[in-house]
PDB file of C-alpha atoms in Angstrom:
ATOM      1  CA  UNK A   1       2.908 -30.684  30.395  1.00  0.00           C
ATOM      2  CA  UNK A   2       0.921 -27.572  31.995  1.00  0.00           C
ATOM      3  CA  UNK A   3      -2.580 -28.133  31.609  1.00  0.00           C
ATOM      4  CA  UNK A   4      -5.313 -25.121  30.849  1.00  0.00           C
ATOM      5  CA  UNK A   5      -8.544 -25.127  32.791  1.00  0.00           C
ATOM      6  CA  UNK A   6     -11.867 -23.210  31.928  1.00  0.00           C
ATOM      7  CA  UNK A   7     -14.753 -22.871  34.688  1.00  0.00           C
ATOM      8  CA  UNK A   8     -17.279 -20.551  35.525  1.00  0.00           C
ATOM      9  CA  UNK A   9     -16.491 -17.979  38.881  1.00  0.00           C
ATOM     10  CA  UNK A  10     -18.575 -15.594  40.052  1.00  0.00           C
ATOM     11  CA  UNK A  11     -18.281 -12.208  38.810  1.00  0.00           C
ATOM     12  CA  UNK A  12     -17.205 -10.575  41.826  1.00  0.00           C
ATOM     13  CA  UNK A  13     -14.778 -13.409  43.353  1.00  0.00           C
ATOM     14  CA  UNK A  14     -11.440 -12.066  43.926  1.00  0.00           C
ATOM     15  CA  UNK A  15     -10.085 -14.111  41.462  1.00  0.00           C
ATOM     16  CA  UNK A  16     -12.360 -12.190  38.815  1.00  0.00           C
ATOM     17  CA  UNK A  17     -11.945  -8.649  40.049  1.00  0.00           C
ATOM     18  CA  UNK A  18      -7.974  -9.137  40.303  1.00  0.00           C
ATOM     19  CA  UNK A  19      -8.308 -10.306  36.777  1.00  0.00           C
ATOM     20  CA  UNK A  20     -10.374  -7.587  35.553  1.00  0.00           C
ATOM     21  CA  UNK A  21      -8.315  -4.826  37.062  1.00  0.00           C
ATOM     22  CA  UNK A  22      -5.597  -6.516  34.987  1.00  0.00           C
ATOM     23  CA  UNK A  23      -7.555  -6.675  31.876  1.00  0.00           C
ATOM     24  CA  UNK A  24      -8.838  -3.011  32.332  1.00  0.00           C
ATOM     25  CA  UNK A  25      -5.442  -1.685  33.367  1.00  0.00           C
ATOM     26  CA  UNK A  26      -3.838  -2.972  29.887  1.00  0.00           C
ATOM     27  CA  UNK A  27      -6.958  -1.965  27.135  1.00  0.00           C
ATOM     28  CA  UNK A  28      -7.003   1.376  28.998  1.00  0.00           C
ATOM     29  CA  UNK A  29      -3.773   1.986  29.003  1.00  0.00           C
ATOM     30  CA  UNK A  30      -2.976   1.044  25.509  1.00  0.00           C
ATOM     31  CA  UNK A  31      -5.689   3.068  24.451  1.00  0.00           C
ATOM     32  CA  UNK A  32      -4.206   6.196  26.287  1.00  0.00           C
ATOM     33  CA  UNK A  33      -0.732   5.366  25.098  1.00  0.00           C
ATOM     34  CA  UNK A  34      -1.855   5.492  21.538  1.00  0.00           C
ATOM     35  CA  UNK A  35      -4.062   8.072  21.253  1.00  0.00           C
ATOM     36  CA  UNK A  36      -2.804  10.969  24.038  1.00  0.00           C
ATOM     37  CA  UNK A  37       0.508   9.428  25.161  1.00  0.00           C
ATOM     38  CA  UNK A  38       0.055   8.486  29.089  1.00  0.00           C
ATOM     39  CA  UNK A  39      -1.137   6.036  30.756  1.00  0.00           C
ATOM     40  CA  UNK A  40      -4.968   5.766  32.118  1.00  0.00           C
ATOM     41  CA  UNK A  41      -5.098   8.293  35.196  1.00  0.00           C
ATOM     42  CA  UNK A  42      -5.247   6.395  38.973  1.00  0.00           C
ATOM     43  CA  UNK A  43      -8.561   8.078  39.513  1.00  0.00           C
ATOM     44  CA  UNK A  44      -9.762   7.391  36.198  1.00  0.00           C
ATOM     45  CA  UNK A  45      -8.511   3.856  36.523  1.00  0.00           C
ATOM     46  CA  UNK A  46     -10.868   3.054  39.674  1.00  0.00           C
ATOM     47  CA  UNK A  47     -13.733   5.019  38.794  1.00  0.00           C
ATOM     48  CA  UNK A  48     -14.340   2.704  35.634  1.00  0.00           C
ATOM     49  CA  UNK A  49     -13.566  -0.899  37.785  1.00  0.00           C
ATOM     50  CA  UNK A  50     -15.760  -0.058  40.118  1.00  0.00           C
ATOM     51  CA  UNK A  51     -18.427   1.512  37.894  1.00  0.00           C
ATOM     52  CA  UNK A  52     -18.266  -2.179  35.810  1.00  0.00           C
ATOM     53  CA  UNK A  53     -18.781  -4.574  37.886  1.00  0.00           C
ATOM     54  CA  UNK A  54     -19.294  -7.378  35.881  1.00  0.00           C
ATOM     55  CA  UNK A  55     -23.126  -7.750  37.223  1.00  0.00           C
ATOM     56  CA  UNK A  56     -24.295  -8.770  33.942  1.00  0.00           C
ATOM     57  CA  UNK A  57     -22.311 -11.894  33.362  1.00  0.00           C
ATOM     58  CA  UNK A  58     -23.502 -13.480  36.481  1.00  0.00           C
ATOM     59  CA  UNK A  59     -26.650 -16.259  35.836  1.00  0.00           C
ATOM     60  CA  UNK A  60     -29.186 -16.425  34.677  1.00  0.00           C
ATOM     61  CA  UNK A  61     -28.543 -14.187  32.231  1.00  0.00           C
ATOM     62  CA  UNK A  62     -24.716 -14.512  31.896  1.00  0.00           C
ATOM     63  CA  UNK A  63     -21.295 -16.453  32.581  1.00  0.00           C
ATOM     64  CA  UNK A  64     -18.169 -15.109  33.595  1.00  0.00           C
ATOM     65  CA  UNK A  65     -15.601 -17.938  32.909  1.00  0.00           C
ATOM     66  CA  UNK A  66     -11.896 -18.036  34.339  1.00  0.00           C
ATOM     67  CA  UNK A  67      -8.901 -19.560  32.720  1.00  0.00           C
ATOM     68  CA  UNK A  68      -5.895 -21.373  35.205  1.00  0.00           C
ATOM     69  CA  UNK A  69      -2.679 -22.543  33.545  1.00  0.00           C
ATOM     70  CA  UNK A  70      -1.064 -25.023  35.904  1.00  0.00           C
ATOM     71  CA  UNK A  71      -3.527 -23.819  38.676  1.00  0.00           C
ATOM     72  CA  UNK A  72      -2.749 -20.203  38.630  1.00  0.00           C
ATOM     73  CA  UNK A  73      -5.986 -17.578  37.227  1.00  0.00           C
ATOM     74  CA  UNK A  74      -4.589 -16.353  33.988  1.00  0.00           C
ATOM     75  CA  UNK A  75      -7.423 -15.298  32.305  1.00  0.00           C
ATOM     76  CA  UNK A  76     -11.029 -14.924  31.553  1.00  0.00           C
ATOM     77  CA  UNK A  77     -13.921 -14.897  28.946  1.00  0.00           C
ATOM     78  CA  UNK A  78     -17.489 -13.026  30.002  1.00  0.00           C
ATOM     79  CA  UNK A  79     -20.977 -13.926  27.939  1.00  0.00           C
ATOM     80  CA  UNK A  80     -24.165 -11.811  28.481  1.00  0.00           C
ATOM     81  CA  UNK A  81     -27.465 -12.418  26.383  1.00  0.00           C
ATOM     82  CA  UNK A  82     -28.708  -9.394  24.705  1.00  0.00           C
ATOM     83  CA  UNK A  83     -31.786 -11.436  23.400  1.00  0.00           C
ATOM     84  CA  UNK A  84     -33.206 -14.865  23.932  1.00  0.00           C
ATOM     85  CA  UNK A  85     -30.871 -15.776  20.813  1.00  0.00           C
ATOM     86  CA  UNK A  86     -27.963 -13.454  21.015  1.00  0.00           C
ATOM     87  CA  UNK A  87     -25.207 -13.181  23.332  1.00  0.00           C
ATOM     88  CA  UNK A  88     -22.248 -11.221  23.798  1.00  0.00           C
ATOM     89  CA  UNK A  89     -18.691 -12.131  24.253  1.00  0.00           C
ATOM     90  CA  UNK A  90     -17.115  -9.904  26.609  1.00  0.00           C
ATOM     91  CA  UNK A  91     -13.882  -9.176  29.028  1.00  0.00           C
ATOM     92  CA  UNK A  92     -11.635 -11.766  26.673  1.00  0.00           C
ATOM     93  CA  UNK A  93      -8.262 -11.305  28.676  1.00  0.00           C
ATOM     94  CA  UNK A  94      -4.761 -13.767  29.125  1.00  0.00           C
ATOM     95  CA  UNK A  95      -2.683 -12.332  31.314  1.00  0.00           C
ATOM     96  CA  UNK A  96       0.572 -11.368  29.209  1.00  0.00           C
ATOM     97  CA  UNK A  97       2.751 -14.504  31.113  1.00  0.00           C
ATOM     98  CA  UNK A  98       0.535 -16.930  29.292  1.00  0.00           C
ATOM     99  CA  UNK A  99      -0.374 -15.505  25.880  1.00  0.00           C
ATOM    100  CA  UNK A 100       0.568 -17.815  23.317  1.00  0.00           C
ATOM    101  CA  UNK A 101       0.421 -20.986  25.433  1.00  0.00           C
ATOM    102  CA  UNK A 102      -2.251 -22.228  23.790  1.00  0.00           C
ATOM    103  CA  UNK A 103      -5.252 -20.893  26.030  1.00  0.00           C
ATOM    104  CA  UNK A 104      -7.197 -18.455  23.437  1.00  0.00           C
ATOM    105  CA  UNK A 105      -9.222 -20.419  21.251  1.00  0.00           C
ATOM    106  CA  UNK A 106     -10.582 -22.898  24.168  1.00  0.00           C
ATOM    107  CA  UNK A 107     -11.340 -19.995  26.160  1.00  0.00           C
ATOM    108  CA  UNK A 108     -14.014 -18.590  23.610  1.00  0.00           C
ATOM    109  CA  UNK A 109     -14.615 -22.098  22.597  1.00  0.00           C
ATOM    110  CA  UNK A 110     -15.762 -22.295  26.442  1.00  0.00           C
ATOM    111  CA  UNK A 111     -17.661 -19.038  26.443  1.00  0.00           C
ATOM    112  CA  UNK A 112     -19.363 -20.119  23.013  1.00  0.00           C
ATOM    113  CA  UNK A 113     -20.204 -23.188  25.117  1.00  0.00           C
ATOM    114  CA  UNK A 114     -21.846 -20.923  27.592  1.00  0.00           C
ATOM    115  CA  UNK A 115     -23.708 -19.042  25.558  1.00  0.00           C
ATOM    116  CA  UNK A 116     -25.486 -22.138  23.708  1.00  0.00           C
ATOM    117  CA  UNK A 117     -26.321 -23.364  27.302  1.00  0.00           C
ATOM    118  CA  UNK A 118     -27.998 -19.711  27.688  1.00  0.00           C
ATOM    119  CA  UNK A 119     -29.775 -20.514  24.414  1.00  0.00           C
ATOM    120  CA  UNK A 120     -28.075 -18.159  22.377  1.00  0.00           C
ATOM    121  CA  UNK A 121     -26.967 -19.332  18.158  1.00  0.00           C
ATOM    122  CA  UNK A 122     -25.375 -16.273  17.676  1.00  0.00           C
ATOM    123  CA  UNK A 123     -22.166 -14.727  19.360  1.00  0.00           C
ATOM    124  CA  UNK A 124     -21.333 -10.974  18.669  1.00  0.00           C
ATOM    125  CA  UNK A 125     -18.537  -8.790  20.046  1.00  0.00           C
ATOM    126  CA  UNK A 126     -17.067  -5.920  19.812  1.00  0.00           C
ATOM    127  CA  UNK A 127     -13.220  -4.539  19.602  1.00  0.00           C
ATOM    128  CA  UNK A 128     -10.855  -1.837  19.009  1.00  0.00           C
ATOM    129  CA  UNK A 129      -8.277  -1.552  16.031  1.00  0.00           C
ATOM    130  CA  UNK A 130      -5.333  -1.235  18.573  1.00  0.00           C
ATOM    131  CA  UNK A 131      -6.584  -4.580  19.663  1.00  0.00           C
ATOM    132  CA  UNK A 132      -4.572  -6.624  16.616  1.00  0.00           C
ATOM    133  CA  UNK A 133      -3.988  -9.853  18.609  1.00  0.00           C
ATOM    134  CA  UNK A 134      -7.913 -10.123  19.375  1.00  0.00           C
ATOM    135  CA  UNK A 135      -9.148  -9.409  15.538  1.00  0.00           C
ATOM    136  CA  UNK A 136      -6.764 -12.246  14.507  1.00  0.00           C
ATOM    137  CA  UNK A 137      -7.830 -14.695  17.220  1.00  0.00           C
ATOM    138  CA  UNK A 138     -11.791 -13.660  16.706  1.00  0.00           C
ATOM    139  CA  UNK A 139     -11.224 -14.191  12.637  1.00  0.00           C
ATOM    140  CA  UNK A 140      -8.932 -17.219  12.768  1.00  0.00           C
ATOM    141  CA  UNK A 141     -12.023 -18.859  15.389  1.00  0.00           C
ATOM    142  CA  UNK A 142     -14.363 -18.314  12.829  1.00  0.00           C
ATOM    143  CA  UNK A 143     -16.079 -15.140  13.477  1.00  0.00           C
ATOM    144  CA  UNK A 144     -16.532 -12.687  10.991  1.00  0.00           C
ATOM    145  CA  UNK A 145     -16.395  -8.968  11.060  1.00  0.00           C
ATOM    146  CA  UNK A 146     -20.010  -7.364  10.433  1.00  0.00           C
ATOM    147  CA  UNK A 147     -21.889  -4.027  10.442  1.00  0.00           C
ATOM    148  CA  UNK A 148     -21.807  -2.000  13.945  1.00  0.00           C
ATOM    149  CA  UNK A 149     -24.538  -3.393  16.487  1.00  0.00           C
ATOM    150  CA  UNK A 150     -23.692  -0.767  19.787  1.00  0.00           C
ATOM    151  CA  UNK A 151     -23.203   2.573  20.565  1.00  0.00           C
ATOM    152  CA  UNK A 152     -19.721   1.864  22.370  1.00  0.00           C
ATOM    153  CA  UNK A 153     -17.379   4.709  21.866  1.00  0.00           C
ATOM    154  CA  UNK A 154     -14.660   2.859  21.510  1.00  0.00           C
ATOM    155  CA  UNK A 155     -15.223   0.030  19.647  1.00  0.00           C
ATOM    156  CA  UNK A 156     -14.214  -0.198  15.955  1.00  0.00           C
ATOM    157  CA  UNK A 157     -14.442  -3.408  14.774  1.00  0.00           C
ATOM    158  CA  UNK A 158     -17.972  -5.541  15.327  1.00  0.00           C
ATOM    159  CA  UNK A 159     -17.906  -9.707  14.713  1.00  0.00           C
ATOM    160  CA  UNK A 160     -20.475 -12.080  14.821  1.00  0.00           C
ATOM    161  CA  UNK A 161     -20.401 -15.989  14.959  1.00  0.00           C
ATOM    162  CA  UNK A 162     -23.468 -18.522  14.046  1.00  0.00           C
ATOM    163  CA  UNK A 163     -23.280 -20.922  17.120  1.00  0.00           C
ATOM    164  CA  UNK A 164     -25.922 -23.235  15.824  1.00  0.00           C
ATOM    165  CA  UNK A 165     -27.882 -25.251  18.809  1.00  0.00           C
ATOM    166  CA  UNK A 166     -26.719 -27.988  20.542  1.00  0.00           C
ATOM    167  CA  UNK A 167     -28.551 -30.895  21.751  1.00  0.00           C
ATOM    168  CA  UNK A 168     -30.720 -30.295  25.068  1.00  0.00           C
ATOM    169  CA  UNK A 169     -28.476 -33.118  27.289  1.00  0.00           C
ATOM    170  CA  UNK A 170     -25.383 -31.047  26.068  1.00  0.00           C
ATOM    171  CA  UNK A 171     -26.712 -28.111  26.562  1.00  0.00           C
ATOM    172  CA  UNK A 172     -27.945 -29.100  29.894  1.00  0.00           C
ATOM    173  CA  UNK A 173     -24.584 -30.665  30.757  1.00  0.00           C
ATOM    174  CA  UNK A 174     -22.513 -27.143  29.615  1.00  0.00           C
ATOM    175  CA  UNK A 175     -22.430 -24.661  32.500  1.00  0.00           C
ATOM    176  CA  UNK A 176     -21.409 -27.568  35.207  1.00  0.00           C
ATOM    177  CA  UNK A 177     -18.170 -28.679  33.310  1.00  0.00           C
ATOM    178  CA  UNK A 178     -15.006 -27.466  33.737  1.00  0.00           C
ATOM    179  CA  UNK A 179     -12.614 -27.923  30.281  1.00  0.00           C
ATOM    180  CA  UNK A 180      -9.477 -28.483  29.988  1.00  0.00           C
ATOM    181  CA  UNK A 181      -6.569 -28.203  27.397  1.00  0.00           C
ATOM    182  CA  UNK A 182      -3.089 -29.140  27.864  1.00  0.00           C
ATOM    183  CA  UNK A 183      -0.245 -27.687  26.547  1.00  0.00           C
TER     184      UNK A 183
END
C-alpha cells in the first residue's frame, strides 16, 4: 500500500519551485490551448514563475504544504491569510501520475488545517471554468461557490468554506505535523 504524506516546505525549496513550474506549466497551458490554441510562450512561461514566487505562503502569514506519494513530491496546497479570519487556498496541484490516488481531499483537508492554525474560520478560493476537476473536488469537500471576492482576471468561479475554530492545543499542535493517508 503507497502511503500519501502532507508537510509544510518552504516556498522556495526546490521541491516547491519544481512543483510550481509544473503546476503553472499545465493551468497556463490549458488556458492557452482553450482560448487561442498554443501553448503558454517560453518567455511568457518564466516571466510569470519568477514574478510569483510564492513569498506569501511562507509564515507567519502563510503555509505552503507539499504532498509525497510513496516518498516522491507529487503535489502541493498553498494558504495565505487575507485577514485575521480569512485565508486563501492557493497553488492546489497533483502532478497528473497521481491524480486519482486518493491524495485531493487530504491535501486541502491539510491546508484547511493550516489555515485554522493561522486563525482563519473561513477558506475562500478562486478558479477557472476550464478547471472542471477542481470545482468538483472544491464542491464535493464542502465548499460552496459564492459571489466574486478578487479582481483576478482569470478566475471565474469563487468558493468559500466555514472552517469553524479548533481547540487552542490542536491548533497549536497543526503546523508541526506531518499527515498521512494511505492508499
Amino acid at each position: 500500500m503507497t502511503t500519501w504524506t502532507i508537510a509544510p516546505e518552504p516556498y522556495d525549496s526546490p521541491v516547491a519551485a519544481a512543483l510550481w513550474r509544473a503546476y503553472y506549466t499545465e493551468v497556463s497551458d490549458r488556458w492557452y490551448l482553450l482560448h487561442e490554441g498554443h501553448r503558454t510562450g517560453p518567455a511568457e512561461l518564466e516571466r510569470e514563475i519568477a514574478a510569483r514566487t510564492g513569498a506569501e505562503l511562507a509564515p507567519p502569514g502563510g503555509a505552503l504544504l507539499v504532498a509525497r506519494y510513496g516518498g516522491e513530491p507529487a503535489g502541493t496546497a498553498g494558504v495565505r491569510l487575507l485577514a485575521p479570519d480569512t485565508a486563501e487556498l492557493t497553488r492546489v496541484f497533483l502532478s497528473p501520475h497521481t491524480r486519482g490516488l486518493g491524495g485531493a481531499a487530504p491535501l486541502v483537508r491539510a491546508a484547511e488545517e493550516a489555515a485554522r492554525s493561522l486563525g482563519a474560520r473561513r477558506m475562500i478560493l478562486d478558479t477557472r471554468t476550464d478547471l472542471v476537476e477542481a470545482r468538483t473536488l472544491y464542491a464535493r469537500l464542502g465548499y460552496t461557490e459564492t459571489e466574486r471576492h478578487n479582481e483576478d482576471p482569470y478566475a471565474e468561479h469563487w468558493f468559500t468554506k466555514d472552517l469553524g475554530l479548533k481547540p487552542a492545543s490542536a491548533v497549536a499542535a497543526a503546523p508541526a505535523r506531518s499527515r498521512t493517508a494511505r492508499r
